[in-house]
Amino acid sequence: MTNTMKIAVYNARNYDKRYFDRFNRKFGHELLYIDTHLDRDTLVLAGDAPAICIFVNDPVQEPLLESMRDRGVKMLALRSAGFNHVDIATANKLGILVANVPGYSPYAVAEHAAALTLGLVRRIVRAHARVREGNFSLEGLMGFDLHGKTVGVVGTGKIGTVFSRIMHGFGCELLGVDPVENAECRHLGMRYVPLQTLCRQSDIISLHCPLLPETRHLIDSDAIAQMRDGVCLINTSRGAVIDTAAIIRGLKSGKIGYLGMDVYEEEDSLFFEDHSDTVLSDDIFARLLTFNNVLITGHQGFFTREAMTNITRTTLGNVAEFEKTGQCENTLIAPR
Ligand code: NAI
């Protein structure tokens, strides 16, 4: 299959270019790499490209979509599974097809959530820093066994299910919250319970639901108050699923014993860039960095060779399918 659709790839990093160039040999699209964010000012850089490809840190709302329509953009190809950063309803209305990459590697994110959990409860980062300093004291490094602990999984879709399988392998009991129950999780012994019960009974809570109006600040002061003292909270879903200010209060009081996060409410202006030469102006993020029981990564849960391969292939395939048929299996339609 050869196609010649021009795709403006925004926020193109070296690793994106490597993977896109490699897999585009089969597709033959014309790729225009743009190393900046997509917004109304940078849209002009796409020239006459009918397809625009973005990542999770490019918010696309109504005014930008209107400008895209006016410039003849026909397709917005998301190289992500999450799509909370795009106003899908308006895109549908304006006739711009939006496609995502569903389920490119649930293992990548689930294994990252497991890595954050283990890194925190066994204090790996702190221990490593000490050993490098020649300090072999174990004071303050005591962890706990995962075996026999209760793990609460909020969102038992593709990623939540793989995470549940991993935690089941450690010998954990599983609790789940999801409007749609998953047969595989049930088979692992998961009990579906209301969020309040999950908060009350879990030693570890891991978030794997999408960011939707109803999941924004799902983990707020009330939910935190229900949690066990010293709970381990892991968020690899989307930053705004937790109320970060409430989380900081929970960390200060000791209610939250461990926090692992790969996503942050205000990550758009921080993540995926090197800010090491500038002053950190986000006071909330700066406060999070002061806790020795907080482990933060900059939205790298997806970032494995396997996931990048699937993301790139599916994104290029989505555009090829759209060019050939005017449709795409991975089209996103807003609920009515
Ligand atoms: P999925 O669609 O397979 O699963 C999401 C699950 O959440 C579904 O079972 C759904 O019923 C459930 N859900 C919806 N509303 C809920 C609610 N109010 N309470 C509890 N559960 C609810 O999606 P998948 O592939 O498992 O991804 C989950 C999320 O992970 C994505 O939406 C995205 O935000 C995040 N993600 C993060 C990445 C990272 O690099 N950190 C990479 C990829 C995805």
mmCIF file of C-alpha atoms and ligand atoms in Angstrom:
data_model
loop_
_atom_site.group_PDB
_atom_site.id
_atom_site.type_symbol
_atom_site.label_atom_id
_atom_site.label_comp_id
_atom_site.label_asym_id
_atom_site.label_seq_id
_atom_site.Cartn_x
_atom_site.Cartn_y
_atom_site.Cartn_z
ATOM 1 C CA MET A 1 0.000 0.000 0.000
ATOM 2 C CA THR A 2 1.522 3.365 -0.970
ATOM 3 C CA ASN A 3 0.056 6.702 0.008
ATOM 4 C CA THR A 4 1.209 10.242 -0.354
ATOM 5 C CA MET A 5 -0.803 12.011 2.293
ATOM 6 C CA LYS A 6 1.067 14.900 3.843
ATOM 7 C CA ILE A 7 1.130 14.655 7.636
ATOM 8 C CA ALA A 8 2.324 17.528 9.814
ATOM 9 C CA VAL A 9 3.802 15.816 12.878
ATOM 10 C CA TYR A 10 3.837 18.293 15.773
ATOM 11 C CA ASN A 11 6.053 18.016 18.829
ATOM 12 C CA ALA A 12 8.299 15.673 16.864
ATOM 13 C CA ARG A 13 11.198 14.531 19.031
ATOM 14 C CA ASN A 14 14.206 12.568 17.758
ATOM 15 C CA TYR A 15 12.657 9.303 18.902
ATOM 16 C CA ASP A 16 9.402 10.139 17.072
ATOM 17 C CA LYS A 17 11.316 10.897 13.862
ATOM 18 C CA ARG A 18 13.300 7.648 14.133
ATOM 19 C CA TYR A 19 10.170 5.534 14.494
ATOM 20 C CA PHE A 20 8.085 7.454 11.932
ATOM 21 C CA ASP A 21 10.870 7.350 9.306
ATOM 22 C CA ARG A 22 11.371 3.646 9.871
ATOM 23 C CA PHE A 23 7.731 2.582 9.584
ATOM 24 C CA ASN A 24 6.769 5.131 6.944
ATOM 25 C CA ARG A 25 8.871 3.189 4.423
ATOM 26 C CA LYS A 26 5.879 0.887 4.078
ATOM 27 C CA PHE A 27 3.291 3.683 3.935
ATOM 28 C CA GLY A 28 5.047 6.373 1.883
ATOM 29 C CA HIS A 29 3.321 9.367 3.472
ATOM 30 C CA GLU A 30 4.967 12.790 3.185
ATOM 31 C CA LEU A 31 6.047 13.608 6.733
ATOM 32 C CA LEU A 32 6.590 17.192 7.830
ATOM 33 C CA TYR A 33 8.246 17.272 11.256
ATOM 34 C CA ILE A 34 7.516 20.297 13.421
ATOM 35 C CA ASP A 35 9.335 20.432 16.729
ATOM 36 C CA THR A 36 6.907 22.752 18.484
ATOM 37 C CA HIS A 37 3.428 22.538 20.041
ATOM 38 C CA LEU A 38 0.331 22.862 17.907
ATOM 39 C CA ASP A 39 -1.615 26.045 18.572
ATOM 40 C CA ARG A 40 -3.290 28.779 16.509
ATOM 41 C CA ASP A 41 0.076 30.482 15.903
ATOM 42 C CA THR A 42 1.975 27.355 14.883
ATOM 43 C CA LEU A 43 -0.813 25.880 12.744
ATOM 44 C CA VAL A 44 0.573 27.800 9.771
ATOM 45 C CA LEU A 45 3.682 25.580 9.916
ATOM 46 C CA ALA A 46 1.533 22.665 8.726
ATOM 47 C CA GLY A 47 1.199 24.399 5.332
ATOM 48 C CA ASP A 48 -1.332 22.552 3.197
ATOM 49 C CA ALA A 49 -1.066 19.242 5.099
ATOM 50 C CA PRO A 50 -4.535 17.633 5.272
ATOM 51 C CA ALA A 51 -3.489 15.507 8.266
ATOM 52 C CA ILE A 52 -2.079 16.733 11.546
ATOM 53 C CA CYS A 53 -0.500 14.397 14.079
ATOM 54 C CA ILE A 54 -0.240 15.384 17.748
ATOM 55 C CA PHE A 55 0.743 13.905 21.105
ATOM 56 C CA VAL A 56 -0.924 14.261 24.518
ATOM 57 C CA ASN A 57 0.512 17.688 25.326
ATOM 58 C CA ASP A 58 -1.233 19.544 22.501
ATOM 59 C CA PRO A 59 -4.671 20.706 23.687
ATOM 60 C CA VAL A 60 -7.014 21.110 20.712
ATOM 61 C CA GLN A 61 -10.185 23.030 21.495
ATOM 62 C CA GLU A 62 -12.897 24.751 19.438
ATOM 63 C CA PRO A 63 -11.079 27.874 18.134
ATOM 64 C CA LEU A 64 -8.076 25.840 16.994
ATOM 65 C CA LEU A 65 -10.344 23.257 15.362
ATOM 66 C CA GLU A 66 -12.129 26.045 13.473
ATOM 67 C CA SER A 67 -8.797 27.381 12.206
ATOM 68 C CA MET A 68 -7.855 23.855 11.176
ATOM 69 C CA ARG A 69 -11.115 23.455 9.270
ATOM 70 C CA ASP A 70 -10.550 26.811 7.566
ATOM 71 C CA ARG A 71 -7.088 25.664 6.448
ATOM 72 C CA GLY A 72 -8.486 22.443 4.975
ATOM 73 C CA VAL A 73 -7.316 20.010 7.653
ATOM 74 C CA LYS A 74 -9.300 16.806 7.289
ATOM 75 C CA MET A 75 -7.777 14.556 9.914
ATOM 76 C CA LEU A 76 -6.269 14.800 13.374
ATOM 77 C CA ALA A 77 -4.189 11.699 14.081
ATOM 78 C CA LEU A 78 -3.469 11.290 17.804
ATOM 79 C CA ARG A 79 -0.364 9.294 18.584
ATOM 80 C CA SER A 80 -1.854 8.411 21.969
ATOM 81 C CA ALA A 81 -4.628 6.326 23.464
ATOM 82 C CA GLY A 82 -5.906 9.157 25.700
ATOM 83 C CA PHE A 83 -7.957 11.857 23.963
ATOM 84 C CA ASN A 84 -9.115 14.109 26.817
ATOM 85 C CA HIS A 85 -6.985 16.946 25.317
ATOM 86 C CA VAL A 86 -9.153 17.156 22.186
ATOM 87 C CA ASP A 87 -12.686 18.531 21.869
ATOM 88 C CA ILE A 88 -14.004 15.503 19.987
ATOM 89 C CA ALA A 89 -17.598 16.803 19.758
ATOM 90 C CA THR A 90 -16.512 19.986 17.958
ATOM 91 C CA ALA A 91 -14.151 18.066 15.661
ATOM 92 C CA ASN A 92 -17.043 15.721 14.750
ATOM 93 C CA LYS A 93 -19.266 18.736 14.094
ATOM 94 C CA LEU A 94 -16.645 20.439 11.896
ATOM 95 C CA GLY A 95 -16.020 17.261 9.901
ATOM 96 C CA ILE A 96 -12.424 16.746 11.096
ATOM 97 C CA LEU A 97 -11.877 13.049 11.662
ATOM 98 C CA VAL A 98 -10.018 12.327 14.907
ATOM 99 C CA ALA A 99 -8.372 8.923 15.345
ATOM 100 C CA ASN A 100 -6.366 7.553 18.260
ATOM 101 C CA VAL A 101 -4.185 4.525 18.951
ATOM 102 C CA PRO A 102 -6.177 2.389 21.344
ATOM 103 C CA GLY A 103 -4.328 -0.212 23.391
ATOM 104 C CA TYR A 104 -0.852 0.101 21.819
ATOM 105 C CA SER A 105 0.756 -1.615 24.766
ATOM 106 C CA PRO A 106 -1.111 -1.944 27.999
ATOM 107 C CA TYR A 107 2.022 -3.735 29.283
ATOM 108 C CA ALA A 108 4.154 -0.579 28.973
ATOM 109 C CA VAL A 109 1.941 1.477 31.292
ATOM 110 C CA ALA A 110 0.950 -1.347 33.652
ATOM 111 C CA GLU A 111 4.585 -2.380 34.122
ATOM 112 C CA HIS A 112 5.526 1.263 34.753
ATOM 113 C CA ALA A 113 2.825 1.468 37.434
ATOM 114 C CA ALA A 114 4.284 -1.703 38.972
ATOM 115 C CA ALA A 115 7.789 -0.185 38.770
ATOM 116 C CA LEU A 116 6.610 2.960 40.590
ATOM 117 C CA THR A 117 4.932 0.794 43.236
ATOM 118 C CA LEU A 118 8.039 -1.308 43.887
ATOM 119 C CA GLY A 119 10.363 1.689 43.633
ATOM 120 C CA LEU A 120 8.343 3.416 46.339
ATOM 121 C CA VAL A 121 7.603 0.627 48.776
ATOM 122 C CA ARG A 122 11.213 -0.649 48.663
ATOM 123 C CA ARG A 123 12.594 2.932 48.575
ATOM 124 C CA ILE A 124 14.823 2.093 45.626
ATOM 125 C CA VAL A 125 15.638 5.663 44.548
ATOM 126 C CA ARG A 126 16.557 6.748 48.057
ATOM 127 C CA ALA A 127 18.644 3.609 48.579
ATOM 128 C CA HIS A 128 20.492 4.094 45.288
ATOM 129 C CA ALA A 129 21.308 7.722 46.136
ATOM 130 C CA ARG A 130 22.684 6.603 49.511
ATOM 131 C CA VAL A 131 24.817 3.814 48.101
ATOM 132 C CA ARG A 132 26.358 6.233 45.581
ATOM 133 C CA GLU A 133 27.335 8.421 48.539
ATOM 134 C CA GLY A 134 28.931 5.467 50.312
ATOM 135 C CA ASN A 135 26.105 5.444 52.867
ATOM 136 C CA PHE A 136 24.977 1.887 53.523
ATOM 137 C CA SER A 137 22.738 2.655 56.503
ATOM 138 C CA LEU A 138 19.299 1.015 56.281
ATOM 139 C CA GLU A 139 17.598 3.579 58.549
ATOM 140 C CA GLY A 140 14.485 4.868 56.792
ATOM 141 C CA LEU A 141 14.595 2.251 54.038
ATOM 142 C CA MET A 142 12.204 -0.335 55.478
ATOM 143 C CA GLY A 143 9.596 -1.453 52.984
ATOM 144 C CA PHE A 144 6.710 -3.902 53.066
ATOM 145 C CA ASP A 145 5.864 -7.131 51.260
ATOM 146 C CA LEU A 146 3.395 -6.817 48.410
ATOM 147 C CA HIS A 147 2.361 -10.392 49.064
ATOM 148 C CA GLY A 148 -0.948 -10.513 50.919
ATOM 149 C CA LYS A 149 -1.690 -6.786 50.475
ATOM 150 C CA THR A 150 -4.909 -5.439 49.007
ATOM 151 C CA VAL A 151 -4.558 -3.557 45.733
ATOM 152 C CA GLY A 152 -7.382 -1.300 44.545
ATOM 153 C CA VAL A 153 -7.544 -0.799 40.786
ATOM 154 C CA VAL A 154 -9.628 2.135 39.554
ATOM 155 C CA GLY A 155 -10.423 1.450 35.904
ATOM 156 C CA THR A 156 -10.086 -2.186 34.872
ATOM 157 C CA GLY A 157 -9.777 -1.736 31.108
ATOM 158 C CA LYS A 158 -6.743 -2.811 29.107
ATOM 159 C CA ILE A 159 -4.049 -1.296 31.361
ATOM 160 C CA GLY A 160 -5.883 -1.911 34.646
ATOM 161 C CA THR A 161 -6.319 -5.578 33.722
ATOM 162 C CA VAL A 162 -2.601 -6.093 32.998
ATOM 163 C CA PHE A 163 -1.742 -4.280 36.237
ATOM 164 C CA SER A 164 -4.184 -6.535 38.122
ATOM 165 C CA ARG A 165 -2.530 -9.607 36.577
ATOM 166 C CA ILE A 166 0.901 -8.370 37.720
ATOM 167 C CA MET A 167 -0.305 -7.657 41.265
ATOM 168 C CA HIS A 168 -2.083 -11.022 41.361
ATOM 169 C CA GLY A 169 1.320 -12.539 40.531
ATOM 170 C CA PHE A 170 2.740 -10.878 43.642
ATOM 171 C CA GLY A 171 0.051 -12.566 45.716
ATOM 172 C CA CYS A 172 -2.146 -9.491 46.262
ATOM 173 C CA GLU A 173 -5.893 -9.385 46.854
ATOM 174 C CA LEU A 174 -7.675 -7.299 44.222
ATOM 175 C CA LEU A 175 -10.462 -4.736 44.524
ATOM 176 C CA GLY A 176 -11.836 -2.945 41.475
ATOM 177 C CA VAL A 177 -13.895 0.123 40.593
ATOM 178 C CA ASP A 178 -15.276 0.328 37.075
ATOM 179 C CA PRO A 179 -18.773 0.860 35.663
ATOM 180 C CA VAL A 180 -17.991 -2.074 33.352
ATOM 181 C CA GLU A 181 -16.806 -5.225 35.112
ATOM 182 C CA ASN A 182 -14.013 -7.187 33.457
ATOM 183 C CA ALA A 183 -14.278 -10.974 33.276
ATOM 184 C CA GLU A 184 -10.504 -11.527 33.405
ATOM 185 C CA CYS A 185 -10.184 -9.403 36.546
ATOM 186 C CA ARG A 186 -13.056 -11.311 38.122
ATOM 187 C CA HIS A 187 -11.259 -14.524 37.230
ATOM 188 C CA LEU A 188 -8.202 -13.207 39.137
ATOM 189 C CA GLY A 189 -10.445 -12.922 42.188
ATOM 190 C CA MET A 190 -11.121 -9.185 41.927
ATOM 191 C CA ARG A 191 -14.099 -7.938 43.908
ATOM 192 C CA TYR A 192 -15.864 -4.946 42.361
ATOM 193 C CA VAL A 193 -16.808 -2.460 45.063
ATOM 194 C CA PRO A 194 -17.816 1.223 45.332
ATOM 195 C CA LEU A 195 -14.905 3.708 45.328
ATOM 196 C CA GLN A 196 -15.409 4.395 49.037
ATOM 197 C CA THR A 197 -14.922 0.724 49.916
ATOM 198 C CA LEU A 198 -11.869 0.477 47.661
ATOM 199 C CA CYS A 199 -10.376 3.514 49.420
ATOM 200 C CA ARG A 200 -11.111 2.074 52.864
ATOM 201 C CA GLN A 201 -9.730 -1.397 52.185
ATOM 202 C CA SER A 202 -6.741 -0.944 49.870
ATOM 203 C CA ASP A 203 -3.071 -0.770 50.854
ATOM 204 C CA ILE A 204 -2.164 0.247 47.317
ATOM 205 C CA ILE A 205 -4.433 2.174 44.923
ATOM 206 C CA SER A 206 -3.591 2.448 41.235
ATOM 207 C CA LEU A 207 -5.521 4.659 38.814
ATOM 208 C CA HIS A 208 -6.195 3.408 35.290
ATOM 209 C CA CYS A 209 -9.407 5.182 34.276
ATOM 210 C CA PRO A 210 -9.579 7.839 31.547
ATOM 211 C CA LEU A 211 -9.942 11.522 32.392
ATOM 212 C CA LEU A 212 -13.624 12.297 31.871
ATOM 213 C CA PRO A 213 -15.848 14.980 33.426
ATOM 214 C CA GLU A 214 -16.923 12.355 35.993
ATOM 215 C CA THR A 215 -13.363 11.236 36.813
ATOM 216 C CA ARG A 216 -11.863 14.746 37.194
ATOM 217 C CA HIS A 217 -10.657 14.959 40.812
ATOM 218 C CA LEU A 218 -12.106 11.509 41.514
ATOM 219 C CA ILE A 219 -9.398 11.303 44.167
ATOM 220 C CA ASP A 220 -10.222 14.392 46.215
ATOM 221 C CA SER A 221 -10.107 15.252 49.940
ATOM 222 C CA ASP A 222 -13.152 13.073 50.670
ATOM 223 C CA ALA A 223 -11.697 10.028 48.914
ATOM 224 C CA ILE A 224 -8.323 10.553 50.608
ATOM 225 C CA ALA A 225 -9.993 10.815 54.021
ATOM 226 C CA GLN A 226 -11.446 7.315 53.472
ATOM 227 C CA MET A 227 -8.041 5.787 52.669
ATOM 228 C CA ARG A 228 -5.913 3.708 55.000
ATOM 229 C CA ASP A 229 -3.169 5.568 56.837
ATOM 230 C CA GLY A 230 0.053 5.288 54.860
ATOM 231 C CA VAL A 231 -1.670 4.208 51.632
ATOM 232 C CA CYS A 232 0.415 3.890 48.461
ATOM 233 C CA LEU A 233 -1.237 5.843 45.622
ATOM 234 C CA ILE A 234 -0.107 5.389 42.020
ATOM 235 C CA ASN A 235 -1.331 7.538 39.133
ATOM 236 C CA THR A 236 -0.353 6.655 35.581
ATOM 237 C CA SER A 237 -3.730 7.661 34.078
ATOM 238 C CA ARG A 238 -4.136 11.437 33.802
ATOM 239 C CA GLY A 239 -3.027 14.109 36.268
ATOM 240 C CA ALA A 240 -6.435 15.664 36.829
ATOM 241 C CA VAL A 241 -7.946 12.385 38.043
ATOM 242 C CA ILE A 242 -6.411 13.434 41.367
ATOM 243 C CA ASP A 243 -6.763 16.784 43.095
ATOM 244 C CA THR A 244 -3.067 17.549 43.551
ATOM 245 C CA ALA A 245 -3.608 20.147 46.296
ATOM 246 C CA ALA A 246 -5.588 17.573 48.309
ATOM 247 C CA ILE A 247 -2.838 15.000 47.701
ATOM 248 C CA ILE A 248 -0.245 17.375 49.129
ATOM 249 C CA ARG A 249 -2.370 17.789 52.255
ATOM 250 C CA GLY A 250 -2.595 13.989 52.455
ATOM 251 C CA LEU A 251 1.192 13.653 52.154
ATOM 252 C CA LYS A 252 1.773 16.295 54.818
ATOM 253 C CA SER A 253 -0.564 14.573 57.264
ATOM 254 C CA GLY A 254 0.967 11.140 56.581
ATOM 255 C CA LYS A 255 -2.348 9.772 55.303
ATOM 256 C CA ILE A 256 -0.637 9.107 51.983
ATOM 257 C CA GLY A 257 2.492 7.104 52.727
ATOM 258 C CA TYR A 258 3.727 6.800 49.148
ATOM 259 C CA LEU A 259 2.833 8.636 45.965
ATOM 260 C CA GLY A 260 3.915 7.520 42.515
ATOM 261 C CA MET A 261 2.912 9.669 39.570
ATOM 262 C CA ASP A 262 3.690 9.579 35.884
ATOM 263 C CA VAL A 263 1.146 12.284 35.065
ATOM 264 C CA TYR A 264 0.432 15.682 36.568
ATOM 265 C CA GLU A 265 -2.536 18.054 36.342
ATOM 266 C CA GLU A 266 -0.447 20.893 34.916
ATOM 267 C CA GLU A 267 1.990 18.771 32.956
ATOM 268 C CA ASP A 268 1.418 20.491 29.588
ATOM 269 C CA SER A 269 3.808 23.330 30.382
ATOM 270 C CA LEU A 270 6.398 21.067 32.050
ATOM 271 C CA PHE A 271 6.711 17.567 30.710
ATOM 272 C CA PHE A 272 8.569 16.390 27.581
ATOM 273 C CA GLU A 273 10.924 19.401 27.637
ATOM 274 C CA ASP A 274 14.281 20.096 29.271
ATOM 275 C CA HIS A 275 13.684 22.870 31.821
ATOM 276 C CA SER A 276 16.887 22.246 33.746
ATOM 277 C CA ASP A 277 18.232 25.728 32.904
ATOM 278 C CA THR A 278 15.182 27.601 34.201
ATOM 279 C CA VAL A 279 13.550 28.257 37.548
ATOM 280 C CA LEU A 280 10.622 25.988 38.377
ATOM 281 C CA SER A 281 7.654 28.336 38.716
ATOM 282 C CA ASP A 282 4.998 25.723 39.526
ATOM 283 C CA ASP A 283 4.832 25.831 43.344
ATOM 284 C CA ILE A 284 2.611 22.761 43.635
ATOM 285 C CA PHE A 285 4.976 20.638 41.579
ATOM 286 C CA ALA A 286 7.933 22.070 43.506
ATOM 287 C CA ARG A 287 6.252 21.060 46.787
ATOM 288 C CA LEU A 288 5.724 17.506 45.501
ATOM 289 C CA LEU A 289 9.445 17.254 44.790
ATOM 290 C CA THR A 290 10.257 17.934 48.456
ATOM 291 C CA PHE A 291 8.721 14.690 49.761
ATOM 292 C CA ASN A 292 11.037 11.698 50.055
ATOM 293 C CA ASN A 293 8.076 9.342 49.612
ATOM 294 C CA VAL A 294 7.038 10.733 46.223
ATOM 295 C CA LEU A 295 8.335 9.249 42.987
ATOM 296 C CA ILE A 296 7.612 11.203 39.813
ATOM 297 C CA THR A 297 8.275 10.359 36.188
ATOM 298 C CA GLY A 298 7.425 12.712 33.314
ATOM 299 C CA HIS A 299 4.724 10.799 31.439
ATOM 300 C CA GLN A 300 6.940 7.960 30.254
ATOM 301 C CA GLY A 301 4.602 5.072 31.045
ATOM 302 C CA PHE A 302 4.011 4.523 27.340
ATOM 303 C CA PHE A 303 7.665 4.852 26.415
ATOM 304 C CA THR A 304 8.871 1.396 25.454
ATOM 305 C CA ARG A 305 10.176 0.109 22.121
ATOM 306 C CA GLU A 306 7.121 -2.079 21.714
ATOM 307 C CA ALA A 307 4.651 0.725 22.443
ATOM 308 C CA MET A 308 6.438 3.183 20.135
ATOM 309 C CA THR A 309 6.363 0.583 17.359
ATOM 310 C CA ASN A 310 2.615 0.088 17.762
ATOM 311 C CA ILE A 311 1.893 3.811 18.148
ATOM 312 C CA THR A 312 3.798 4.688 14.989
ATOM 313 C CA ARG A 313 2.438 1.859 12.854
ATOM 314 C CA THR A 314 -1.159 2.449 13.925
ATOM 315 C CA THR A 315 -0.927 6.241 13.468
ATOM 316 C CA LEU A 316 0.458 5.877 9.944
ATOM 317 C CA GLY A 317 -2.107 3.142 9.256
ATOM 318 C CA ASN A 318 -4.955 5.344 10.514
ATOM 319 C CA VAL A 319 -3.968 8.058 8.021
ATOM 320 C CA ALA A 320 -3.584 5.522 5.189
ATOM 321 C CA GLU A 321 -7.018 4.055 5.939
ATOM 322 C CA PHE A 322 -8.570 7.518 5.989
ATOM 323 C CA GLU A 323 -6.925 8.435 2.701
ATOM 324 C CA LYS A 324 -8.086 5.241 1.042
ATOM 325 C CA THR A 325 -11.628 4.962 2.393
ATOM 326 C CA GLY A 326 -12.496 8.340 3.911
ATOM 327 C CA GLN A 327 -12.993 6.506 7.194
ATOM 328 C CA CYS A 328 -10.915 4.955 9.957
ATOM 329 C CA GLU A 329 -11.627 2.145 12.385
ATOM 330 C CA ASN A 330 -10.065 4.103 15.245
ATOM 331 C CA THR A 331 -12.236 7.201 14.755
ATOM 332 C CA LEU A 332 -13.341 8.895 17.966
ATOM 333 C CA ILE A 333 -17.000 9.890 18.197
ATOM 334 C CA ALA A 334 -18.244 12.085 21.043
ATOM 335 C CA PRO A 335 -21.110 10.620 23.074
ATOM 336 C CA ARG A 336 -24.409 12.386 22.308
HETATM 337 P P1 NAI B 1 -9.438 1.443 28.566
HETATM 338 O O1 NAI B 1 -10.472 2.220 27.838
HETATM 339 O O2 NAI B 1 -9.102 0.070 28.085
HETATM 340 O O3 NAI B 1 -9.848 1.324 30.116
HETATM 341 C C1 NAI B 1 -10.366 2.383 30.864
HETATM 342 C C2 NAI B 1 -11.318 1.782 31.884
HETATM 343 O O4 NAI B 1 -11.744 2.827 32.761
HETATM 344 C C3 NAI B 1 -12.585 1.186 31.251
HETATM 345 O O5 NAI B 1 -12.792 -0.135 31.701
HETATM 346 C C4 NAI B 1 -13.693 2.121 31.719
HETATM 347 O O6 NAI B 1 -14.942 1.461 31.894
HETATM 348 C C5 NAI B 1 -13.105 2.598 33.039
HETATM 349 N N1 NAI B 1 -13.778 3.772 33.585
HETATM 350 C C6 NAI B 1 -14.478 4.743 32.920
HETATM 351 N N2 NAI B 1 -15.009 5.597 33.810
HETATM 352 C C7 NAI B 1 -14.655 5.175 35.037
HETATM 353 C C8 NAI B 1 -14.908 5.629 36.352
HETATM 354 N N3 NAI B 1 -15.673 6.724 36.569
HETATM 355 N N4 NAI B 1 -14.401 4.951 37.384
HETATM 356 C C9 NAI B 1 -13.647 3.843 37.180
HETATM 357 N N5 NAI B 1 -13.379 3.348 35.949
HETATM 358 C C10 NAI B 1 -13.867 4.012 34.898
HETATM 359 O O7 NAI B 1 -8.142 2.377 28.586
HETATM 360 P P2 NAI B 1 -6.632 1.943 28.866
HETATM 361 O O8 NAI B 1 -5.955 1.652 27.580
HETATM 362 O O9 NAI B 1 -6.612 0.915 29.935
HETATM 363 O O10 NAI B 1 -6.028 3.330 29.380
HETATM 364 C C11 NAI B 1 -6.482 3.907 30.590
HETATM 365 C C12 NAI B 1 -5.919 5.312 30.706
HETATM 366 O O11 NAI B 1 -4.513 5.263 30.899
HETATM 367 C C13 NAI B 1 -6.082 6.190 29.428
HETATM 368 O O12 NAI B 1 -7.364 6.772 29.359
HETATM 369 C C14 NAI B 1 -4.989 7.199 29.612
HETATM 370 O O13 NAI B 1 -5.517 8.314 30.307
HETATM 371 C C15 NAI B 1 -3.949 6.489 30.486
HETATM 372 N N6 NAI B 1 -2.721 6.236 29.749
HETATM 373 C C16 NAI B 1 -1.552 6.694 30.270
HETATM 374 C C17 NAI B 1 -0.353 6.496 29.599
HETATM 375 C C18 NAI B 1 0.951 6.938 30.162
HETATM 376 O O14 NAI B 1 1.950 6.992 29.423
HETATM 377 N N7 NAI B 1 1.046 7.236 31.447
HETATM 378 C C19 NAI B 1 -0.320 5.850 28.287
HETATM 379 C C20 NAI B 1 -1.606 5.334 27.862
HETATM 380 C C21 NAI B 1 -2.766 5.550 28.557
#
